[in-house]
Coordinates of C-alpha atoms and ligand atoms in Angstrom, one line a residue:
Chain A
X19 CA 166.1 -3.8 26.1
X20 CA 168.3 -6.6 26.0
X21 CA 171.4 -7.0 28.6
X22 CA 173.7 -7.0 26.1
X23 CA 172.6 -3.5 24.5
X24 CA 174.7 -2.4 27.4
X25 CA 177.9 -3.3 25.7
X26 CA 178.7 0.0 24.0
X27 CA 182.5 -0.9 24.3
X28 CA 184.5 -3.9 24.7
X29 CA 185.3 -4.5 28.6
X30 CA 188.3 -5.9 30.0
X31 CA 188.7 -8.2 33.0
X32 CA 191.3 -8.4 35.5
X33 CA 191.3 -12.0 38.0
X34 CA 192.6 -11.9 40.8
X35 CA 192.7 -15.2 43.2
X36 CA 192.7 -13.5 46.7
X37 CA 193.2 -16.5 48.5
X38 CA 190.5 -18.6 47.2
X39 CA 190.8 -22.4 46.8
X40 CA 190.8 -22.3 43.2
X41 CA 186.9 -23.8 42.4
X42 CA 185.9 -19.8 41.4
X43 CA 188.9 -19.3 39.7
X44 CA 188.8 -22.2 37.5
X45 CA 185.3 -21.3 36.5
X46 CA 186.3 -17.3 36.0
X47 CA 188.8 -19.2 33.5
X48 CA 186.4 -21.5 31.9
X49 CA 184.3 -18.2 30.8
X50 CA 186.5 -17.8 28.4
X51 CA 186.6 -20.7 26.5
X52 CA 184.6 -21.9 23.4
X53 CA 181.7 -23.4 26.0
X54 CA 180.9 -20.1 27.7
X55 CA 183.4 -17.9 25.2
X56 CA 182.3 -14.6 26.2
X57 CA 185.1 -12.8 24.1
X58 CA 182.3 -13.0 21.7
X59 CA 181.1 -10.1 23.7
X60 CA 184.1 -8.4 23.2
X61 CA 185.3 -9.2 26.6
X62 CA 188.7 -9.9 27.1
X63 CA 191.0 -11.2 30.0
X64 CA 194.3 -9.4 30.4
X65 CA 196.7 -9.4 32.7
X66 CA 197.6 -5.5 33.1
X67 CA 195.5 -3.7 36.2
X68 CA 196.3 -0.6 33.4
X69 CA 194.1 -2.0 31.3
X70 CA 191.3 -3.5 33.0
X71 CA 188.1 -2.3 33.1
X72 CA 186.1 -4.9 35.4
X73 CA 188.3 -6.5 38.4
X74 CA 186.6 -10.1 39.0
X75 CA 188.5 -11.3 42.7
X76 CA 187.8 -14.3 44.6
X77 CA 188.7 -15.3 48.0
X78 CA 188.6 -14.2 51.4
X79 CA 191.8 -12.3 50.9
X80 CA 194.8 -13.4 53.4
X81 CA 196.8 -10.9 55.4
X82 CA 199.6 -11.2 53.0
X83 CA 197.1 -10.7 49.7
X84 CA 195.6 -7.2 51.0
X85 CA 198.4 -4.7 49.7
X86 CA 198.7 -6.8 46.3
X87 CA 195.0 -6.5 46.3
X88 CA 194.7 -2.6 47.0
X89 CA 197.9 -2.2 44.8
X90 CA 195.9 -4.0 41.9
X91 CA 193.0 -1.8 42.4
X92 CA 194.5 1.5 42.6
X93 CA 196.3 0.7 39.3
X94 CA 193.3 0.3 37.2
X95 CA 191.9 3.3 35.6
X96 CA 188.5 4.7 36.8
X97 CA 185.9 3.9 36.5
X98 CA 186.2 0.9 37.3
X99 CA 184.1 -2.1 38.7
X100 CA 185.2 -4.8 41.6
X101 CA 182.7 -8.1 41.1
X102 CA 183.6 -10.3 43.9
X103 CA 183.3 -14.1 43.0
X104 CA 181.9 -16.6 45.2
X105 CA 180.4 -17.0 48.9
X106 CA 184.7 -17.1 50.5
X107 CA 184.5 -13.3 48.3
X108 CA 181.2 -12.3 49.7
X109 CA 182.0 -12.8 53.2
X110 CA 184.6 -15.3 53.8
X111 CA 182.8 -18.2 53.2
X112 CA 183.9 -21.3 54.7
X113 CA 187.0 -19.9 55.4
X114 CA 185.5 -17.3 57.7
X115 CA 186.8 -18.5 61.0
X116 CA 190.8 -19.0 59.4
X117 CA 192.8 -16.9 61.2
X118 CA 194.6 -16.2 58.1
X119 CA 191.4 -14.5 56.4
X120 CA 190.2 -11.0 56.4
X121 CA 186.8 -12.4 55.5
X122 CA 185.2 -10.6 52.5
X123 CA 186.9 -8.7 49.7
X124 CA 184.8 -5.7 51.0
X125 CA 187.0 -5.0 53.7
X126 CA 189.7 -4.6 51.8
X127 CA 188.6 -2.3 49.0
X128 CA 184.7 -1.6 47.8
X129 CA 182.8 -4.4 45.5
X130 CA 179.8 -3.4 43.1
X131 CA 178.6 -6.9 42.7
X132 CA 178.4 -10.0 44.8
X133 CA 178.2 -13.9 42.6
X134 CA 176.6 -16.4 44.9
X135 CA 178.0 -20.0 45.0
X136 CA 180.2 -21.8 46.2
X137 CA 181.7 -22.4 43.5
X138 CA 180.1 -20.0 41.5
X139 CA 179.0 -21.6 38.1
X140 CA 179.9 -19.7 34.6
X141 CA 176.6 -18.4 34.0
X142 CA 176.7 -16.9 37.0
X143 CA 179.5 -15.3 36.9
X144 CA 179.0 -14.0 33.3
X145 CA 175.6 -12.7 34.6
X146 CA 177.9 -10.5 37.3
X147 CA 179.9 -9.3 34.7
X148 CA 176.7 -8.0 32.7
X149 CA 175.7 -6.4 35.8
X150 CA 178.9 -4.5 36.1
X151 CA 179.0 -3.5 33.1
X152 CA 175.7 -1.3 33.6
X153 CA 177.4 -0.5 36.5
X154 CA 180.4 0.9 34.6
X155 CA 178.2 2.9 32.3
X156 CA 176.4 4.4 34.8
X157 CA 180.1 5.2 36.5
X158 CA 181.3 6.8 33.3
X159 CA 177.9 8.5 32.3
X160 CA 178.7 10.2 36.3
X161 CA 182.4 10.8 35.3
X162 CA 181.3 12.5 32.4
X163 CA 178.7 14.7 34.0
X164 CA 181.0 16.0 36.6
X165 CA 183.3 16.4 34.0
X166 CA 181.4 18.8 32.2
X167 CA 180.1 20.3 35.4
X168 CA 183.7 21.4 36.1
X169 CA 184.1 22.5 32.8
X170 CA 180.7 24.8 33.0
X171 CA 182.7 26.2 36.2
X172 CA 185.3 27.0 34.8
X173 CA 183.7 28.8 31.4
X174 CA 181.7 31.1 33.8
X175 CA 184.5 32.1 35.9
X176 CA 186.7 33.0 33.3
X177 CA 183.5 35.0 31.4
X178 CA 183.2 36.8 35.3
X179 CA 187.0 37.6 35.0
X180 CA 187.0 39.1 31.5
X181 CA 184.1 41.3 32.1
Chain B
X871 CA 230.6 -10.4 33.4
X872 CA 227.1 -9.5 32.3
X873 CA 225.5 -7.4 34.7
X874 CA 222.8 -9.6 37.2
X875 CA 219.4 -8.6 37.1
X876 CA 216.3 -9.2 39.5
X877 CA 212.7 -9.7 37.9
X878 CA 209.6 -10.4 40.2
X879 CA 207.7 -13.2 38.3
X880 CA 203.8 -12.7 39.9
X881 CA 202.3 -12.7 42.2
X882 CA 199.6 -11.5 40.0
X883 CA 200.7 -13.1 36.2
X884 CA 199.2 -13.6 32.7
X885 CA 200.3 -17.3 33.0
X886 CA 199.1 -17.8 36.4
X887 CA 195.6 -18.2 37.2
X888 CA 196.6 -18.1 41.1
X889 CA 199.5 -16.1 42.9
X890 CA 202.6 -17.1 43.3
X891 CA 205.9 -15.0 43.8
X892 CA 209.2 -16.1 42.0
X893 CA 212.9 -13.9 41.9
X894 CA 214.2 -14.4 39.0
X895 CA 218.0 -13.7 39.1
X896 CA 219.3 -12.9 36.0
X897 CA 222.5 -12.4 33.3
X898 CA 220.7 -11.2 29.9
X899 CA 217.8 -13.2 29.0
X900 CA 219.6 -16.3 31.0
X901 CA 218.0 -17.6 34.2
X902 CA 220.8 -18.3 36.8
X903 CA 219.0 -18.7 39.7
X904 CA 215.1 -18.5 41.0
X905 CA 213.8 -17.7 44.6
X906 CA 210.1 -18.5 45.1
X907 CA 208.4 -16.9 47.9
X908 CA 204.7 -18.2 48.6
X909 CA 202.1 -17.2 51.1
X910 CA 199.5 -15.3 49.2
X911 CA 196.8 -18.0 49.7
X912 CA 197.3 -19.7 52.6
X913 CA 194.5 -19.6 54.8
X914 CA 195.0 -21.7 57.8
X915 CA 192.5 -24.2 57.1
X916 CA 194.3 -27.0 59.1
X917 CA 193.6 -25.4 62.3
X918 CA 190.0 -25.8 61.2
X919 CA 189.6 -29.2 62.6
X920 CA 189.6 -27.9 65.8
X921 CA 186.6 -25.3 64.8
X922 CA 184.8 -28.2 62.9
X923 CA 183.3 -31.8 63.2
X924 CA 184.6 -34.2 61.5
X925 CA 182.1 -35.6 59.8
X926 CA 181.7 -31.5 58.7
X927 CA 185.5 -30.8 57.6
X928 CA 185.0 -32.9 54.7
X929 CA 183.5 -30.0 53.2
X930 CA 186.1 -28.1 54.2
X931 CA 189.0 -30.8 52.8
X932 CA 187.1 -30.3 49.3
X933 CA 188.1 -26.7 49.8
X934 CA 191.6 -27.1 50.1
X935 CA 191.8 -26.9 45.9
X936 CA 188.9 -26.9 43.6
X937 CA 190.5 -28.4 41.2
X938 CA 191.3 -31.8 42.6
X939 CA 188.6 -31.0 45.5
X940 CA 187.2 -34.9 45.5
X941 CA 190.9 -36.4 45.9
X942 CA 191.0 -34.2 49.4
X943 CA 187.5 -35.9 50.3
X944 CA 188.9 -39.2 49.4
X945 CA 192.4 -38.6 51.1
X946 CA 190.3 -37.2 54.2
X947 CA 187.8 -39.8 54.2
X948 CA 189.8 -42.5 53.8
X949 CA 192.3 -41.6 57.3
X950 CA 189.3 -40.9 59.2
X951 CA 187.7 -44.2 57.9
X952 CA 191.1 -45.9 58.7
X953 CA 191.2 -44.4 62.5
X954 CA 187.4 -45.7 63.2
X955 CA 187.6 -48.8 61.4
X956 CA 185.1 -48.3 59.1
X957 CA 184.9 -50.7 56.4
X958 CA 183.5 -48.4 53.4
X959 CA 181.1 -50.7 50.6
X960 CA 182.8 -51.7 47.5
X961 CA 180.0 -50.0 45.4
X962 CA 181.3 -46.9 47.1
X963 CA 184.3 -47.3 46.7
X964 CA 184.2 -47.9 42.9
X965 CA 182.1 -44.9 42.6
X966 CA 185.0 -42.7 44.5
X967 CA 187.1 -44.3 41.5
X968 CA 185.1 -43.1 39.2
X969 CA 185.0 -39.0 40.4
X970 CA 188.2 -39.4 41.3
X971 CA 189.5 -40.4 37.6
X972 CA 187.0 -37.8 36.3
X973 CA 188.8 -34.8 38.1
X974 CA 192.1 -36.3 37.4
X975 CA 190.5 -36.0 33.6
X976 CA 189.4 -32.7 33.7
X977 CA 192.8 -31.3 35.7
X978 CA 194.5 -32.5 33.1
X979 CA 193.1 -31.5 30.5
X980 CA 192.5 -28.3 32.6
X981 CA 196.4 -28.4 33.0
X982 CA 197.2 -29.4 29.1
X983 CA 195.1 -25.5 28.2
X984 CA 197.4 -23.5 30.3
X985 CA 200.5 -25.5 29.3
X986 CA 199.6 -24.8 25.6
X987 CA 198.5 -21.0 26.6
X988 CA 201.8 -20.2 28.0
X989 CA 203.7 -21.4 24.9
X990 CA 201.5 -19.1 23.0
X991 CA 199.6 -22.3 21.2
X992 CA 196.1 -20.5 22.2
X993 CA 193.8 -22.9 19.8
X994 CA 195.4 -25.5 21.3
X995 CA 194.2 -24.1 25.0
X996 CA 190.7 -23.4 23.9
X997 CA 190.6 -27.4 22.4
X998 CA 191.7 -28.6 25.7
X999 CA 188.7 -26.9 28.0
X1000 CA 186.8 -27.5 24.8
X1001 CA 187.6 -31.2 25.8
X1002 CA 187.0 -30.4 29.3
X1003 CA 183.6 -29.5 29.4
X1004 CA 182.5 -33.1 28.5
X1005 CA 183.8 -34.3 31.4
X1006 CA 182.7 -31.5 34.1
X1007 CA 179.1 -32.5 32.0
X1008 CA 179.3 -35.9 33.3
X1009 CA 180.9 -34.8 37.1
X1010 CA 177.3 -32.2 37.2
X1011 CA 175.5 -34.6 35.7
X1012 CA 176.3 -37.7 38.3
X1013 CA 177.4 -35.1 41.3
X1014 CA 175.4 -31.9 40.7
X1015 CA 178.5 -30.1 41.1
X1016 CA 180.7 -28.9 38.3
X1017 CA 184.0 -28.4 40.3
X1018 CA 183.3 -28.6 44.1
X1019 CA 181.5 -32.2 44.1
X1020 CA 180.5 -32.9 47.4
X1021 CA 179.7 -36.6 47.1
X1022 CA 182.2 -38.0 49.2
X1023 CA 181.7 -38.4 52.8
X1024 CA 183.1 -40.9 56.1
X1025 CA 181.8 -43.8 55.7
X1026 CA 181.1 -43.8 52.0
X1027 CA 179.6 -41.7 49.0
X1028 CA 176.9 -39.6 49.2
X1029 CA 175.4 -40.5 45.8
X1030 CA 174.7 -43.3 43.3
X1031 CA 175.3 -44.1 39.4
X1032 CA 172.7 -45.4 38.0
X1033 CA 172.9 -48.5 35.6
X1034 CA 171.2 -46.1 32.7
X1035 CA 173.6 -43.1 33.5
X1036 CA 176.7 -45.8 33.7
X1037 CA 176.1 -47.4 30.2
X1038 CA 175.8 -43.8 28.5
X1039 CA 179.1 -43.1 30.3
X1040 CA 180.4 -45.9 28.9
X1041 CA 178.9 -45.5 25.6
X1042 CA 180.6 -41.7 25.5
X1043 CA 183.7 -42.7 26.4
X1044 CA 184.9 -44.1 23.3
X1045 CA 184.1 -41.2 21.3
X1046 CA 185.7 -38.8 23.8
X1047 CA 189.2 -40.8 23.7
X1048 CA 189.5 -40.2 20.0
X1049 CA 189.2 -36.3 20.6
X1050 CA 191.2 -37.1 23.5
X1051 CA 193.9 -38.8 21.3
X1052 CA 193.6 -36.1 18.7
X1053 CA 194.2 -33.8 21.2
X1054 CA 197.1 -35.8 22.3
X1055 CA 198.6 -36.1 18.7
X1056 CA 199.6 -32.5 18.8
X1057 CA 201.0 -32.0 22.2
X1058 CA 203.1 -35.3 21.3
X1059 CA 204.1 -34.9 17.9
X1060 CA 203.4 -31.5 16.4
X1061 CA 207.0 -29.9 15.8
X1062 CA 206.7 -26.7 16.9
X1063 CA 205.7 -28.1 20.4
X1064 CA 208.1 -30.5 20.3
X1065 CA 210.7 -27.3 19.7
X1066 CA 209.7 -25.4 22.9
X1067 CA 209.9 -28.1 25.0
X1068 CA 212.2 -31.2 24.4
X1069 CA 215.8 -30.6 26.4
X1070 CA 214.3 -27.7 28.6
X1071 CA 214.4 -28.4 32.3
X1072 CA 216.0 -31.2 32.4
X1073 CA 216.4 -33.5 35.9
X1074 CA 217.6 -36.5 36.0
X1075 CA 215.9 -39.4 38.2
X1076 CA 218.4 -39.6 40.8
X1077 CA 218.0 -35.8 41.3
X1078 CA 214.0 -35.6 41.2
X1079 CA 214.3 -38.7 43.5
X1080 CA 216.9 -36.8 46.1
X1081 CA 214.3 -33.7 45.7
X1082 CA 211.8 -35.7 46.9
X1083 CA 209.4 -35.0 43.4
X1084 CA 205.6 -36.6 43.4
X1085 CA 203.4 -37.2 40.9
X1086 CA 203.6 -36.6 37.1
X1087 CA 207.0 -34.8 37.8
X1088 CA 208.8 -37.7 39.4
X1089 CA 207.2 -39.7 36.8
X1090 CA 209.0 -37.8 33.8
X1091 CA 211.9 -38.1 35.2
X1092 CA 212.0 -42.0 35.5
X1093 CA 210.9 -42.2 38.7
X1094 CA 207.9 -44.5 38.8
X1095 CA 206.3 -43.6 42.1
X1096 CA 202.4 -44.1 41.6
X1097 CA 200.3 -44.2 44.9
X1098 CA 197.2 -45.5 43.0
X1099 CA 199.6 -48.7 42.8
X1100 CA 199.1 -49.0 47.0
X1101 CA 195.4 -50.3 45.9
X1102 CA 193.2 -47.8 47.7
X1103 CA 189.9 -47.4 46.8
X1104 CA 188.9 -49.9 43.6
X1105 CA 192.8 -49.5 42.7
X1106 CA 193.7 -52.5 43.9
X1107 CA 191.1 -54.9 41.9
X1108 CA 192.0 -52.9 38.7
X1109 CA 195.5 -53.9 37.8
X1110 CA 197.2 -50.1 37.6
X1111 CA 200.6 -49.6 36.2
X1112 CA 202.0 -45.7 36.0
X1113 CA 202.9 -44.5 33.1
X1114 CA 206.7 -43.1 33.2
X1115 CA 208.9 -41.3 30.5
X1116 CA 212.9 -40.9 31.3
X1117 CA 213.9 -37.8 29.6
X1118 CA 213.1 -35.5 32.4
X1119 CA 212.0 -32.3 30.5
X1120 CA 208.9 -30.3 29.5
X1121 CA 208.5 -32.5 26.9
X1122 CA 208.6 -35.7 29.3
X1123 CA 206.5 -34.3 32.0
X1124 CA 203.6 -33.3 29.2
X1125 CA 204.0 -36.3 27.5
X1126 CA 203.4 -38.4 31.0
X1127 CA 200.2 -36.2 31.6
X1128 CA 198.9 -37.1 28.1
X1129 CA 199.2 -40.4 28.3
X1130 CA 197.6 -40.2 31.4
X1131 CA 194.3 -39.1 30.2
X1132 CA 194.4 -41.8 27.8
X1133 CA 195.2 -44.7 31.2
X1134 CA 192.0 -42.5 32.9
X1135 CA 189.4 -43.3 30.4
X1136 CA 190.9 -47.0 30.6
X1137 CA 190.5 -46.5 34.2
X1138 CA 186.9 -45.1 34.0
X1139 CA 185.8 -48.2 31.0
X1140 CA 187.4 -50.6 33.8
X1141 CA 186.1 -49.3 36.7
X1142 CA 182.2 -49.0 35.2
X1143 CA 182.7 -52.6 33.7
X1144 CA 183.6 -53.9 36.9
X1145 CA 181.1 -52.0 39.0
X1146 CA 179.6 -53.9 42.3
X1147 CA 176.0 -54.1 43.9
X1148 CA 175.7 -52.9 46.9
X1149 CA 174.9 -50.5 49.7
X1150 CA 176.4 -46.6 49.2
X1151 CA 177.2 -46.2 52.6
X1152 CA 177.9 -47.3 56.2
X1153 CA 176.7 -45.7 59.5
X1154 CA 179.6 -44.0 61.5
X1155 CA 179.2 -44.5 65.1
X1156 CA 181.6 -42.9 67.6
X1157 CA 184.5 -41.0 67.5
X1158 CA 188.3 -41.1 65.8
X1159 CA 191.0 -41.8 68.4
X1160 CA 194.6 -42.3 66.8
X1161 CA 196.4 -41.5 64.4
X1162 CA 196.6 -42.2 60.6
X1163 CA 198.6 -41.4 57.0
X1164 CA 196.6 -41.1 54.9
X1165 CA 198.2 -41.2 51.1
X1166 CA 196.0 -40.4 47.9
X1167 CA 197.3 -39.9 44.3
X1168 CA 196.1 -36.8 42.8
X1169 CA 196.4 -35.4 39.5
X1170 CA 199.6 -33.5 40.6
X1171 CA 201.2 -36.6 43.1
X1172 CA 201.0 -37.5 46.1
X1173 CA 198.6 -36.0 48.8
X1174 CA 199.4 -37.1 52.4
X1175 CA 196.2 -36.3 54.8
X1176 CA 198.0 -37.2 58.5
X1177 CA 195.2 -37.0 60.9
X1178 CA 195.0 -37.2 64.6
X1179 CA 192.0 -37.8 66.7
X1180 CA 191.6 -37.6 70.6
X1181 CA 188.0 -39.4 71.2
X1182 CA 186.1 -36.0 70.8
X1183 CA 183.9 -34.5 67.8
X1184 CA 187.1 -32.4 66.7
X1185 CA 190.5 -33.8 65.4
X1186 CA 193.0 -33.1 67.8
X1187 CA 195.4 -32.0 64.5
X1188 CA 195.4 -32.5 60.8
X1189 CA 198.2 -31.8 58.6
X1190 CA 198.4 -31.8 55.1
X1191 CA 201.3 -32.0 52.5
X1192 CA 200.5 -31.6 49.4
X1193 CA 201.8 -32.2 45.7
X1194 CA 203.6 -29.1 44.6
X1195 CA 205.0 -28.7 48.0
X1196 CA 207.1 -31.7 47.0
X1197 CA 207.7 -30.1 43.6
X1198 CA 208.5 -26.6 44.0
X1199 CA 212.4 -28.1 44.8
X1200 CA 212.6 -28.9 41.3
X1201 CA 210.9 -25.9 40.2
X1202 CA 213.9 -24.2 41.8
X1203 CA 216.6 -26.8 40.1
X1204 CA 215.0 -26.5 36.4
X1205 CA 214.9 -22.5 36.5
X1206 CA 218.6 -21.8 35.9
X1207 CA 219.4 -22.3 33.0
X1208 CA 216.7 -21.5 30.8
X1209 CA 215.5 -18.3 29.2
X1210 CA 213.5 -15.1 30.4
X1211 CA 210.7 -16.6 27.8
X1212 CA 210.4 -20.3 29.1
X1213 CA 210.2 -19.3 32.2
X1214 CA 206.2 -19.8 32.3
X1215 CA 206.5 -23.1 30.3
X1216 CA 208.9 -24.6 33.7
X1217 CA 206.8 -23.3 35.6
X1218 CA 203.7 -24.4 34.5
X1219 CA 205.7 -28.0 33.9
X1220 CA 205.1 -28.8 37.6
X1221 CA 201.5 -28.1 37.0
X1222 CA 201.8 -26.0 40.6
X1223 CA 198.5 -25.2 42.5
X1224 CA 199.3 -22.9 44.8
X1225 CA 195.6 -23.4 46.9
X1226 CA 196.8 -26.9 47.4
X1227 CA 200.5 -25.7 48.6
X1228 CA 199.4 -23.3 51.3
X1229 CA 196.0 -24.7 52.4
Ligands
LIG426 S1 183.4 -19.6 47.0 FE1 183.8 -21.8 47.4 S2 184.5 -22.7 45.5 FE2 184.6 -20.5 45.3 S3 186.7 -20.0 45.8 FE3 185.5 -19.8 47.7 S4 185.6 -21.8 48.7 FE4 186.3 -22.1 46.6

């Protein structure tokens, strides 16, 4: 099977720079150009948490960044994958021992996949985006089980109350 | 009276590819007055000279923006070389020419994308990185890095050019400044461009002078304040003259920036024809004691690196002002005045880097 067979739909990315010192972010942007281009994939940067499927953060994330960072996250609709970019993402990075930094975007809200690098190159970071996206399938193929498990509930107990 | 209005402009933004907050007061669609509020990434790395060698916060200067991360080495470098008394090679020096024209290439090209992107010109943006890429090919190919270089270190440069790679540069080159000038051709003289931006955000040079404006800003706005003219690094043998525009709009700061790409590859041509034997490096015995300014241009103005030592491994302070620090004055000045829908055009027209504004 080949990575890309995972791309049943068209994912969209959120950035966030969460206090990062920009190297990541640039290379998040140069993704999506004609180099790298992975809109050919269908995969498309927008700027709405409401619409996003895959958040990609970098940065060790400052004190003032957490709520904005929590706030993004809780506006995008599950399910919903959080790839954090680069080694300041992963655990702080260089910037670990700033008294500014919470060190690690997984303190501040849960991350599926970790990039390595510092700065991460594009292929790298489109490789982390193919992960998540078998992450998000296997998410939604969840979502749907329960889903239907909930609906199975309720069919049975409305069967027990009408007999 | 038209009823005022406050709209938050980011922190998280289409436009912006880092975080920055603006208030945007408003009657109708009309800006009257802007309140930026920053913060978002500041990360405190000044007080990390006292946690790090310095020979080791180099690494750490690079890290202050990754997009003009070898500027900081060079500014960092160059103060702590200055304290110690180092006399740094000219081969290296000529080589930290070379990098440091490259990222001023690729930032603004980088910076000519997102200018185009947030008038809504997106083929324009993609040709721009397109553009780009060639030069983050050469920075990988001579560095190993595409964005975060890593080459420059007290005392010298960490890497050599060879002869071989050098004439291919220079065999590239001309090639790349005809795209270059293509690309060029439409930000100068395509109509619809010229439309959105001539007459918007207008300062005059006595004002961006007052405001204290660096780089490409001041520039546009008459002010011909170049610190590449002070003849640091391989400046000095080169002959440099800044490139300034008068009108003091979008148009004037975009125009400066293009025509700066085009003085860059001259720069590069210049530098590469030019280029001395020599060792890379010198060894750096001791310790920093004093104190030193240390002034670099970078692709967005002036960087100041002031740098204190006290005779141990760790600076005693470090403090760093840098570029859109000095512009976010004007920022505030060209705001009122102008539309709901140009806002990210003036913004963008400062070229701010927010990583580099907070640290
Ligand atoms: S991982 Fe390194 S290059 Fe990437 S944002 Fe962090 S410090 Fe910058």
């Amino acid at each position: 099977m080949s990575t890309m067979a995972f791309l049943k739909r068209s994912p969209w990315i959120l950035h966030y720079d969460a206090s990062s010192c920009n190297g990541c972010d640039i290379e998040v942007l140069a993704c999506l150009t004609p180099l790298y281009d992975v809109e050919r994939f269908g995969i498309i940067n927008t700027g709405n948490p409401k619409h996003a499927d895959i958040l990609l953060i970098t940065g060790g994330i400052n004190t003032q960044n957490r709520e904005v960072v929590r706030n993004l996250y809780e506006q995008m609709p599950e399910p919903k994958v959080v790839v954090a970019i680069g080694a300041c993402a992963a655990t702080g990075g260089i910037f670990r021992e700033c008294y500014n930094i919470t060190g690690g975007v997984d303190r501040v809200i849960p991350v599926d996949v970790y990039v390595p690098g510092c700065a991460a190159r594009p292929e790298q970071i489109i490789d982390g985006v193919v992960t998540a996206l078998g992450i998000l399938e296997e998410k939604r193929a969840k979502m749907a089980g329960a889903a239907r498990m909930k609906d199975e509930v309720r069919h049975a107990e409305q069967a027990g109350e009408s007999t | 009276m038209p009823e005022r209005i406050i709209v938050p402009f980011g922190p998280q933004h289409p436009v912006l590819p880092e975080p920055i907050h603006v208030d945007l007061v408003l009657e109708d669609e009309l800006v009257v007055e802007a309140i930026p509020s920053i913060g978002y990434i500041h990360r405190g790395l000044e007080q990390l000279v006292q946690k790090r060698e310095f020979t080791e916060y180099v690494y750490v200067a690079e890290r202050i923006c990754g997009i003009c991360s070898f500027m900081h080495a060079v500014g960092y470098c160059q103060g702590i070389e200055h304290i110690m008394g180092i006399e740094v090679p000219d081969r290296a020096k000529y080589l930290r020419t070379i990098w440091s024209e490259c990222s001023r290439l690729h930032s603004h090209l980088l910076w000519l994308g997102l200018f185009a992107d947030s008038m809504g010109f997106e083929n324009l943006f993609m040709r721009s990185w397109q553009l780009r890429e060639s030069v983050l090919d050469v920075l990988e190919d001579t560095t190993g890095g595409r964005v975060i270089q890593g080459t420059c270190k007290v005392g010298g440069v960490r890497r050599d050019i060879g002869q071989e790679k050098l004439d291919e540069m220079l065999r590239a080159l001309d090639p790349f400044e005809e795209q270059c000038r293509d690309l060029g051709d439409v930000f100068l003289n395509d109509e619809t461009v010229k439309y959105r931006l001539q007459g918007l955000g207008v300062i005059g040079k006595d004002e961006a002078y007052a405001l204290g404006a660096v780089g490409p800003t001041a520039r546009a706005s008459g002010v011909p304040s170049d610190i590449r003219e002070t003849g640091y690094a391989a400046y000095g043998d080169l002959g440099f003259k800044p490139v300034v525009e008068t009108a003091g709009d979008c148009y004037a700061r975009c125009a400066v920036r293009v025509k700066e790409v085009y003085a860059s590859i001259d720069l590069i041509r210049r530098t590469i024809d030019g280029m001395p034997e020599g060792p890379l490096d010198v060894k750096v015995k001791g310790t920093p004691d004093g104190e030193y300014f240390s002034r670099v241009e970078q692709p967005r103005g002036e960087v100041i690196h002031y740098l204190r030592g006290d005779g141990t491994k760790h600076l005693a302070r470090a403090r760093i002002r840098t570029p859109t620090l000095a512009n976010i004055p004007m920022l505030v000045k060209m705001l009122p005045g102008a539309q709901l829908a140009d806002v990210p055009v003036v913004v963008l027209s400062i070229d701010p880097c927010i990583s580099c504004t907070e640290r």
